[in-house]
PDB file of C-alpha atoms in Angstrom:
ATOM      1  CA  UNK A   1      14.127  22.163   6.696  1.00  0.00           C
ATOM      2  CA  UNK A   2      15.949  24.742   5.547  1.00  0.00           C
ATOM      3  CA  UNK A   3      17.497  24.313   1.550  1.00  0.00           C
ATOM      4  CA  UNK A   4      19.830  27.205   1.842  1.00  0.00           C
ATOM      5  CA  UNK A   5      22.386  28.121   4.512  1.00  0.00           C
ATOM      6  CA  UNK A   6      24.127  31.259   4.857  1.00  0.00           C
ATOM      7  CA  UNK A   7      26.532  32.563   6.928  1.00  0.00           C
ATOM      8  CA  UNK A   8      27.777  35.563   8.457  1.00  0.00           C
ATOM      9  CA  UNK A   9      24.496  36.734  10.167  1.00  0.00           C
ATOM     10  CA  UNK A  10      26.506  39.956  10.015  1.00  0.00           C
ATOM     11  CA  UNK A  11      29.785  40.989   9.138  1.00  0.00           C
ATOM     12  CA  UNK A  12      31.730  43.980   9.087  1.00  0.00           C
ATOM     13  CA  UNK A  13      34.756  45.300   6.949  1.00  0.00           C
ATOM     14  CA  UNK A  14      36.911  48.010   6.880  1.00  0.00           C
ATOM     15  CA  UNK A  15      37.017  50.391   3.447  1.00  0.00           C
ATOM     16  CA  UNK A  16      39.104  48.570   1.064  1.00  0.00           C
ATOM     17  CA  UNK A  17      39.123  45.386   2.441  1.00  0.00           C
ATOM     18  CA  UNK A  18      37.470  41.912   1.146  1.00  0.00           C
ATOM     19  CA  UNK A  19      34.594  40.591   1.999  1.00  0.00           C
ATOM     20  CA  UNK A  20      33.667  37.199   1.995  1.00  0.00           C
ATOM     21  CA  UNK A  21      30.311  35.715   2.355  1.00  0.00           C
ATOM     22  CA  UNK A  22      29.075  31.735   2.256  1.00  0.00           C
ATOM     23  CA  UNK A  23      26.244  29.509   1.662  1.00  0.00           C
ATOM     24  CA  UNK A  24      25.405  26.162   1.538  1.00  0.00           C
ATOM     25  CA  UNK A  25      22.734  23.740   0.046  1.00  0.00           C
ATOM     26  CA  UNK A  26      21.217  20.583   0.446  1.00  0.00           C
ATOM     27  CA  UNK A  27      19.448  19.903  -2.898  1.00  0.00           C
ATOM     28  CA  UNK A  28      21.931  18.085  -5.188  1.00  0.00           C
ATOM     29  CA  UNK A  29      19.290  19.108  -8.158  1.00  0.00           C
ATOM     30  CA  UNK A  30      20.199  23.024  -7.413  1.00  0.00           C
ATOM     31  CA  UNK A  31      21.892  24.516 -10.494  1.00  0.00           C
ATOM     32  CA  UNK A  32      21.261  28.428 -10.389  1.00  0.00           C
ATOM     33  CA  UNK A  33      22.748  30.165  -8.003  1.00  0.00           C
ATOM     34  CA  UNK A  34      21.862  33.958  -7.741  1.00  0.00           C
ATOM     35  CA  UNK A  35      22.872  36.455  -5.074  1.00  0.00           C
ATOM     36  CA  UNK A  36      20.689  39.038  -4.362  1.00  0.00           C
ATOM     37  CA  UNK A  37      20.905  42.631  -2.426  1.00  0.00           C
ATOM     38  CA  UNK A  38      19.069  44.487  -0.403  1.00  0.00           C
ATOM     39  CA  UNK A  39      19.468  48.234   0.870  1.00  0.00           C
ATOM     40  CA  UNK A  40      17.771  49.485   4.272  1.00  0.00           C
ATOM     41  CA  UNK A  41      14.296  50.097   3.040  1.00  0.00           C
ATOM     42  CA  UNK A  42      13.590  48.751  -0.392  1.00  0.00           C
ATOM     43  CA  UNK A  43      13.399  45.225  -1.797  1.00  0.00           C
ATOM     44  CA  UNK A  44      15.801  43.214  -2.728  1.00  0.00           C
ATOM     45  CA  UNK A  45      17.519  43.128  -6.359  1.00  0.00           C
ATOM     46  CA  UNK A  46      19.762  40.622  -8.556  1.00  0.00           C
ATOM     47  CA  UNK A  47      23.608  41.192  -8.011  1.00  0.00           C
ATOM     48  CA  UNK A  48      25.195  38.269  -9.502  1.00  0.00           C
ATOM     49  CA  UNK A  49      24.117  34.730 -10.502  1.00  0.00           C
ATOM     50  CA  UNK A  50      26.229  31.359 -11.414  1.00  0.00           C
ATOM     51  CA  UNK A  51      25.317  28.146 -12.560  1.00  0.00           C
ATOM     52  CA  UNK A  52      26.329  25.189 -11.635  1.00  0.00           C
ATOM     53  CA  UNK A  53      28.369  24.559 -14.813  1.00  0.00           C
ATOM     54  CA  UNK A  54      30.011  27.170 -13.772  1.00  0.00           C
ATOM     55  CA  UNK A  55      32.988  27.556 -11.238  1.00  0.00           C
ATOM     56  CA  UNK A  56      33.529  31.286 -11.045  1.00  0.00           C
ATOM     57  CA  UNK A  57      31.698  34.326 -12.125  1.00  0.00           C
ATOM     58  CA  UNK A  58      33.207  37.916 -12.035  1.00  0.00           C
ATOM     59  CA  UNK A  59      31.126  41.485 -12.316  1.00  0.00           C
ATOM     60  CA  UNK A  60      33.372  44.357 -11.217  1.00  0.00           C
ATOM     61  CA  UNK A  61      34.504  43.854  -7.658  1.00  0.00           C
ATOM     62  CA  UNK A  62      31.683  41.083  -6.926  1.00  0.00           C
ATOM     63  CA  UNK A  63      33.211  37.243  -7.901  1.00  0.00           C
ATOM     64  CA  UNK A  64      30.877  34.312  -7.044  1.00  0.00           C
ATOM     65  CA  UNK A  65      32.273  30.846  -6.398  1.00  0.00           C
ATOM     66  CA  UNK A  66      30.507  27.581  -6.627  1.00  0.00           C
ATOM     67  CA  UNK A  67      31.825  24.512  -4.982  1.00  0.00           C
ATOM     68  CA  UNK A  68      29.387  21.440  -6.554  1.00  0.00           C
ATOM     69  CA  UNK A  69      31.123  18.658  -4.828  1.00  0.00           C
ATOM     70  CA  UNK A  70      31.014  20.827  -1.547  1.00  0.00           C
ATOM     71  CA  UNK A  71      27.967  21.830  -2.220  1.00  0.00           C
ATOM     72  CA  UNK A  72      29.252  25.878  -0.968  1.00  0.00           C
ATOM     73  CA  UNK A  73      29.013  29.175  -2.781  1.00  0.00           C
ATOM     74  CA  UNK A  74      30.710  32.373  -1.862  1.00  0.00           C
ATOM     75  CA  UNK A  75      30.418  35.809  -2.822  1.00  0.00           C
ATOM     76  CA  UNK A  76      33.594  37.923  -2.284  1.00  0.00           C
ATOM     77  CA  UNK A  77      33.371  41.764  -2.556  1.00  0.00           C
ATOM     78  CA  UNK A  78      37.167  43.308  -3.488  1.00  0.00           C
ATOM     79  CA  UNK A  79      38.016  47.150  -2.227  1.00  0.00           C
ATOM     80  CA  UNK A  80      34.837  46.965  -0.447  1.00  0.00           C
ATOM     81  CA  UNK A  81      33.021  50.427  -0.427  1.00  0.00           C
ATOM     82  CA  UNK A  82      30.617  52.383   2.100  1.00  0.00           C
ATOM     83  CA  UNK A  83      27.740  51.976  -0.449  1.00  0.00           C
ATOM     84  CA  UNK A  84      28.090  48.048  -0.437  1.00  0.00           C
ATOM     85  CA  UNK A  85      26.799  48.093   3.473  1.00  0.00           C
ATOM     86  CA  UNK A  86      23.279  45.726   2.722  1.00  0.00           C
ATOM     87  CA  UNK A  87      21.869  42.541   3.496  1.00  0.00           C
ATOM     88  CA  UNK A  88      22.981  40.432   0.971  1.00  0.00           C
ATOM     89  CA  UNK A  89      20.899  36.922  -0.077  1.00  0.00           C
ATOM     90  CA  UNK A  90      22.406  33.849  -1.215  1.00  0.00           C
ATOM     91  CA  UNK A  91      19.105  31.798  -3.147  1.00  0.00           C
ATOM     92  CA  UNK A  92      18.955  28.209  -5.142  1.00  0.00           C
ATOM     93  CA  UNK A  93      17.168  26.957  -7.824  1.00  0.00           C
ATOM     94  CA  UNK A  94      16.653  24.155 -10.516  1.00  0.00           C
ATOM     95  CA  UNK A  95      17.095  26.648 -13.646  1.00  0.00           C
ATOM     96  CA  UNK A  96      14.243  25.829 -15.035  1.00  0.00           C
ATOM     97  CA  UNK A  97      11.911  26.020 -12.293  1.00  0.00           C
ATOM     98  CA  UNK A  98       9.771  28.918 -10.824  1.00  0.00           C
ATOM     99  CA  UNK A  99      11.088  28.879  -7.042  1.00  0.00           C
ATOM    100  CA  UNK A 100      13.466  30.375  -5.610  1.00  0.00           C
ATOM    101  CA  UNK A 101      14.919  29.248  -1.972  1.00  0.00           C
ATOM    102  CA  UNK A 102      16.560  31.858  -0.312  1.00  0.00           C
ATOM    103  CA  UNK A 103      19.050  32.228   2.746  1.00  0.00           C
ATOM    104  CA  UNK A 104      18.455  33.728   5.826  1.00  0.00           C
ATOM    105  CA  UNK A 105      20.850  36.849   4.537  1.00  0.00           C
ATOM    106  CA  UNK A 106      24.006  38.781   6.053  1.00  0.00           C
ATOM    107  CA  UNK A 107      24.241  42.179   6.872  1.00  0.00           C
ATOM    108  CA  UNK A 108      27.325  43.843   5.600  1.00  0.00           C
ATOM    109  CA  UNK A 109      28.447  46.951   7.095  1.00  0.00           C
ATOM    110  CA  UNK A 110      31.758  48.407   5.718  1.00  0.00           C
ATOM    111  CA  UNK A 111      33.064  50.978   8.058  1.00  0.00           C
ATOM    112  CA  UNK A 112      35.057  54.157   6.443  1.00  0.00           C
TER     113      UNK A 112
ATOM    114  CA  UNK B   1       9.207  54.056 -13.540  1.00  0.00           C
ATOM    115  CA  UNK B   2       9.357  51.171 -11.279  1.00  0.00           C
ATOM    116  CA  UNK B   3       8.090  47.719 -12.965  1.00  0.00           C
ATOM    117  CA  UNK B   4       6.731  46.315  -9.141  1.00  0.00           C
ATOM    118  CA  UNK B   5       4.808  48.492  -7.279  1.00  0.00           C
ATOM    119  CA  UNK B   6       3.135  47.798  -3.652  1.00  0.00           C
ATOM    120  CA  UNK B   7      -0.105  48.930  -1.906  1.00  0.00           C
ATOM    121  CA  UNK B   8       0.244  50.260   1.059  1.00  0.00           C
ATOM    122  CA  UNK B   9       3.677  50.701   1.977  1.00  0.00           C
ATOM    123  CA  UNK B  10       2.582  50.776   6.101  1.00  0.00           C
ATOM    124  CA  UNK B  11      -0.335  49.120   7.802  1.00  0.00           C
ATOM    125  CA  UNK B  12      -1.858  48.693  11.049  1.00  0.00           C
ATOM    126  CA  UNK B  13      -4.528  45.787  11.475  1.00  0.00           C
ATOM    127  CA  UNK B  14      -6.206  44.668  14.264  1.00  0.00           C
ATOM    128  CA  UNK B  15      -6.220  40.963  15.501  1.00  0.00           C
ATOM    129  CA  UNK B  16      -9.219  39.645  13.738  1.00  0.00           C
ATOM    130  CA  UNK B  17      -9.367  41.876  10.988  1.00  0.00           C
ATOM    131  CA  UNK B  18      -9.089  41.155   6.864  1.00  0.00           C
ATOM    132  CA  UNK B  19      -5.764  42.826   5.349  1.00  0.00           C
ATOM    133  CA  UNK B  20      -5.591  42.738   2.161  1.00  0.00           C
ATOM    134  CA  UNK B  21      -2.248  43.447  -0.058  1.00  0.00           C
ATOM    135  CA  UNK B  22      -2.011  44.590  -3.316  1.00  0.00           C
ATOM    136  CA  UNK B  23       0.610  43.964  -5.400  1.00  0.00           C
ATOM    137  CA  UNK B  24       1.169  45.074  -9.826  1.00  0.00           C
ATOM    138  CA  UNK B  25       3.676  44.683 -12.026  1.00  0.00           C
ATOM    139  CA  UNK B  26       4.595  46.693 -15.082  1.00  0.00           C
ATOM    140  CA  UNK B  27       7.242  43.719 -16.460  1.00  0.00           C
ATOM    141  CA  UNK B  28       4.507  41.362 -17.964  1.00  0.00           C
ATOM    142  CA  UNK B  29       6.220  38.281 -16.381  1.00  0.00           C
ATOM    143  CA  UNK B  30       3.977  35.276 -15.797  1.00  0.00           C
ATOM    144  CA  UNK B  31       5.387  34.434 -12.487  1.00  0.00           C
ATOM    145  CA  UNK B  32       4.870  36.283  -9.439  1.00  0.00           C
ATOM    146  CA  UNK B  33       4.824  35.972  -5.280  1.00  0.00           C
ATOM    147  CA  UNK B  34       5.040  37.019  -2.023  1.00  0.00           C
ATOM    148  CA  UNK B  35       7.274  36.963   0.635  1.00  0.00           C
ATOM    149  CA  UNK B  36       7.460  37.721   4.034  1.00  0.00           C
ATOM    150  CA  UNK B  37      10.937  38.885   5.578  1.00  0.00           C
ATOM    151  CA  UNK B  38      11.706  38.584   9.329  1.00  0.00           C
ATOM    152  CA  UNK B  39      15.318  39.156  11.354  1.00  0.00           C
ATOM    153  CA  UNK B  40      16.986  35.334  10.940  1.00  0.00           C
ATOM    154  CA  UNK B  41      14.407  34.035   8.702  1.00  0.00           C
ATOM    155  CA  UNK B  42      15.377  35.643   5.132  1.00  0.00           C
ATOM    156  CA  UNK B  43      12.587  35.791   2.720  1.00  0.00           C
ATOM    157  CA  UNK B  44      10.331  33.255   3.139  1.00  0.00           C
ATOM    158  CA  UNK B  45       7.884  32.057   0.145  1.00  0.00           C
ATOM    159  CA  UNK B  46       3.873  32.571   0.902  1.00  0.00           C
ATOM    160  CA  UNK B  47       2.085  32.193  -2.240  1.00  0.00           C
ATOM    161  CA  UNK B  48       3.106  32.442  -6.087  1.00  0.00           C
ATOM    162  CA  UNK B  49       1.509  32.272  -9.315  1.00  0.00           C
ATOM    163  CA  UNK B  50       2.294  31.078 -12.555  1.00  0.00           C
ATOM    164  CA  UNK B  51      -0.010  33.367 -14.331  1.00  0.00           C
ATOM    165  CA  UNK B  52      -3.899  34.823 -14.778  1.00  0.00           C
ATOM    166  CA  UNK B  53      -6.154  32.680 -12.553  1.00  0.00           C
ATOM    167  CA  UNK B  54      -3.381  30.209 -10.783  1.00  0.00           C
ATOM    168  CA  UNK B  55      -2.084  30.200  -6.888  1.00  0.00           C
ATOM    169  CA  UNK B  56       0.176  27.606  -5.549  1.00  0.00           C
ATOM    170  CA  UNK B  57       1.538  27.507  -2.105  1.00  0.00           C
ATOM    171  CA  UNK B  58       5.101  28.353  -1.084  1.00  0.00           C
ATOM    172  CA  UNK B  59       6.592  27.054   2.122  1.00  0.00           C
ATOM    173  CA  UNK B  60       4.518  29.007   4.539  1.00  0.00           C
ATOM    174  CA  UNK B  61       0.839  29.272   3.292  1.00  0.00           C
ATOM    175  CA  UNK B  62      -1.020  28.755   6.501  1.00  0.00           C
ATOM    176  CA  UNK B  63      -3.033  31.918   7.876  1.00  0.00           C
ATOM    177  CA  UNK B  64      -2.708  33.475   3.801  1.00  0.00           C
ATOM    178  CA  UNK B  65      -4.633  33.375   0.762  1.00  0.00           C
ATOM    179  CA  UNK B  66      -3.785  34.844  -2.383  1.00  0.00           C
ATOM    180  CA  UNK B  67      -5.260  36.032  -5.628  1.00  0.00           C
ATOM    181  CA  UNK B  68      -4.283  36.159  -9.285  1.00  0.00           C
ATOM    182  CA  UNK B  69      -6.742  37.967 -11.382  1.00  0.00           C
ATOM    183  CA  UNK B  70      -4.772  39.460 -14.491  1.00  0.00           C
ATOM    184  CA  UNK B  71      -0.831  39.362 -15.506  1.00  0.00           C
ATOM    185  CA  UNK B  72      -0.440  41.998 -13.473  1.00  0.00           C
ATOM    186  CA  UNK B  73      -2.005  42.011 -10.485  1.00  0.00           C
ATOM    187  CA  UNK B  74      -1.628  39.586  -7.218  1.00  0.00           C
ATOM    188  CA  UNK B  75      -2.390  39.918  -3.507  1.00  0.00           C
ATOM    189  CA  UNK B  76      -2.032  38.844  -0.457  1.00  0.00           C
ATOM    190  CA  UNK B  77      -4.997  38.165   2.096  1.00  0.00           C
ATOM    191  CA  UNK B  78      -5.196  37.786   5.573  1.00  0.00           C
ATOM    192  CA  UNK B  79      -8.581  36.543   6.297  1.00  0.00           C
ATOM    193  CA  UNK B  80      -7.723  36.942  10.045  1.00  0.00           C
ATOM    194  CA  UNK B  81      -4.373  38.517  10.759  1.00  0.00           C
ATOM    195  CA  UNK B  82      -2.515  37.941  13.908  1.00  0.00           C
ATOM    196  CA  UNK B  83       0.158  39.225  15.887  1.00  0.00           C
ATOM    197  CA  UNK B  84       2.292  36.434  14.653  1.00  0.00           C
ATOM    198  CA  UNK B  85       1.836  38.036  10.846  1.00  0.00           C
ATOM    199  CA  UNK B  86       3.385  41.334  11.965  1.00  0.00           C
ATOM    200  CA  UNK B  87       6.276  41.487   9.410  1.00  0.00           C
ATOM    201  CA  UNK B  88       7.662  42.685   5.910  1.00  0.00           C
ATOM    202  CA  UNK B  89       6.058  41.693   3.162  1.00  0.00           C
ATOM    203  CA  UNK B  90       7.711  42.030  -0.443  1.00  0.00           C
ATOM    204  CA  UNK B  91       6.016  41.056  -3.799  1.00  0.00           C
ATOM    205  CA  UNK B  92       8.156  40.039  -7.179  1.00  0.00           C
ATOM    206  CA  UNK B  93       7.525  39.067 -10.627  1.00  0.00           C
ATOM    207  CA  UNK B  94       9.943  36.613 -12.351  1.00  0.00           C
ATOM    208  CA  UNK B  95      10.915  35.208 -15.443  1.00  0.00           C
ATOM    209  CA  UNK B  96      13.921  34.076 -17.270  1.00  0.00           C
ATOM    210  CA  UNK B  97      15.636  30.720 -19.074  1.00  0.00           C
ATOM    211  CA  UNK B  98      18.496  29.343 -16.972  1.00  0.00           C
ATOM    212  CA  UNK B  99      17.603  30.660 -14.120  1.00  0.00           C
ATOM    213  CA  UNK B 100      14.809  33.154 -13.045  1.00  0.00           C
ATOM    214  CA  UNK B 101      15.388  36.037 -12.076  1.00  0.00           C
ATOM    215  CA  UNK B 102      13.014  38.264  -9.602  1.00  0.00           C
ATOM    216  CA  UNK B 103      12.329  41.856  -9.337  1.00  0.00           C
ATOM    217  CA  UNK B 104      10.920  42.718  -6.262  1.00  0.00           C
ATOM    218  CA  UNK B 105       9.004  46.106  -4.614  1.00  0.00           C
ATOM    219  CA  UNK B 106       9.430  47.887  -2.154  1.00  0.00           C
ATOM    220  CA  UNK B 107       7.709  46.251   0.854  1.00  0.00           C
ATOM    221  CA  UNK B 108       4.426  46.523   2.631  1.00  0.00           C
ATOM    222  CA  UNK B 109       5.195  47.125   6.751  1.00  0.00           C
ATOM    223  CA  UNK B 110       2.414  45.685   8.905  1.00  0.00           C
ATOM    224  CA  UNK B 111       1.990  45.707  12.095  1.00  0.00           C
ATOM    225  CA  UNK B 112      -0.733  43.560  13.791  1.00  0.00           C
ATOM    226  CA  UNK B 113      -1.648  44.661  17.095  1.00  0.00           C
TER     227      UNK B 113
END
C-alpha cells in the first residue's frame, strides 16, 4: 500500500511559468511534510518542509501547501528556471519518528 | 567535503554472487538507510538503523541484509543478488526534532546480469 501519492509522473513548463506539483496521503498521523530534489545523477536533497500546523510555507520561488482535511500537499515553483528541471519527491512523516515515506517523484523539465 | 559518501559508485554482479555496499557518513547522525530507486517506484526503504549495532527493516527487506558497525558506517548486502535487484541504490543519514531531515549520497548503480 502505498502512504504517499504523487502526481505528475512528469511535467513540463515553459521559462517563467508556474509549476505545480501534488501529493497525497493516507496516514491521518502524518505531520512533516518535506519535499525533496533530485538532479540527474546525484542523490536527492531537502528543498522545503511544512508541518502540519502549518498551512503555507514560502522559500524564494518554492511555496508548499498543506491541505489536512484533504489530506493534499502541493509544491508550486514561481518564474520557473532551466536549473529547476529534477525529479522532485513529495515524503511523510510523524515528526518525531525515524521514517520517511516517500512518493514515487515527478520529473520537471522547464523548457527555455 | 561531502558528509555521505558511497562505495562503489557502478557495479556489475553476477546472479548468485555476494554484493556488498558500503556506505559512511561524516554528519554523526544516529539514523541512517538505504534505498533503492526505480522509474515509478520513488525511493523505496530497505534497511535503516538507529545507531552502532541496530538494523530494522524498511518496506522491502526481502533478498537484503544490512550492517551497522560504528556511527558511521552501514551497508548493504546481497547474499545472492538477482536480476530483479538491478537498480539505484542511495544511502542517507538523518536526524532532526520536528521532522528529520536526510542527507543522502550519491548512488551506487548495479547492474545484475
Amino acid at each position: 500500500q502505498q502512504q504517499v501519492r504523487q502526481s505528475p509522473q512528469s511535467l513540463t513548463v515553459w521559462e517563467g511559468g508556474t509549476t505545480v506539483l501534488t501529493c497525497s496521503y493516507e496516514d491521518s498521523t502524518f505531520n512533516y511534510f518535506p519535499w525533496y530534489q533530485q538532479f540527474p545523477g546525484e542523490g536527492p536533497a531537502l528543498l522545503i518542509s511544512i508541518l502540519s500546523v502549518s498551512d503555507k510555507k514560502e522559500d524564494g520561488r518554492f511555496t508548499t501547501f498543506f491541505n489536512k482535511r484533504e489530506k493534499k500537499l502541493s509544491l508550486h515553483i514561481i518564474d520557473s528556471q532551466p536549473g529547476d528541471s529534477a525529479t522532485y519527491f513529495c515524503a511523510a512523516s510523524v515528526s518525531n519518528y525515524n521514517v520517511l515515506y516517500f512518493g514515487s517523484g515527478t520529473k520537471l523539465t522547464v523548457e527555455p | 567535503e561531502a558528509a555521505v559518501t558511497q562505495s562503489p559508485r557502478n557495479k556489475v554482479a553476477v546472479t548468485g554472487g555476494k554484493v556488498t555496499l558500503s556506505c559512511n557518513q561524516t554528519n554523526n547522525h544516529n539514523n541512517m538507510y538505504w534505498y533503492r530507486q526505480d522509474t515509478g517506484h520513488g525511493l523505496r526503504l530497505i534497511h535503516y538503523s538507529y545507531g552502532a549495532g541496530s538494523t530494522e527493516k524498511g518496506d522491502i527487506p526481502d533478498g537484503y541484509k544490512a550492517s551497522r558497525p560504528s556511527q558511521e558506517n552501514f551497508s548493504l548486502i546481497l547474499e545472492l543478488a538477482t536480476p530483479s535487484q538491478t537498480s539505484v541504490y542511495f544511502c542517507a543519514s538523518g536526524e532532526g526534532t520536528g521532522g528529520i531531515e536526510q542527507y543522502f549520497g550519491p548512488g551506487t548503480r548495479l547492474t545484475v546480469l
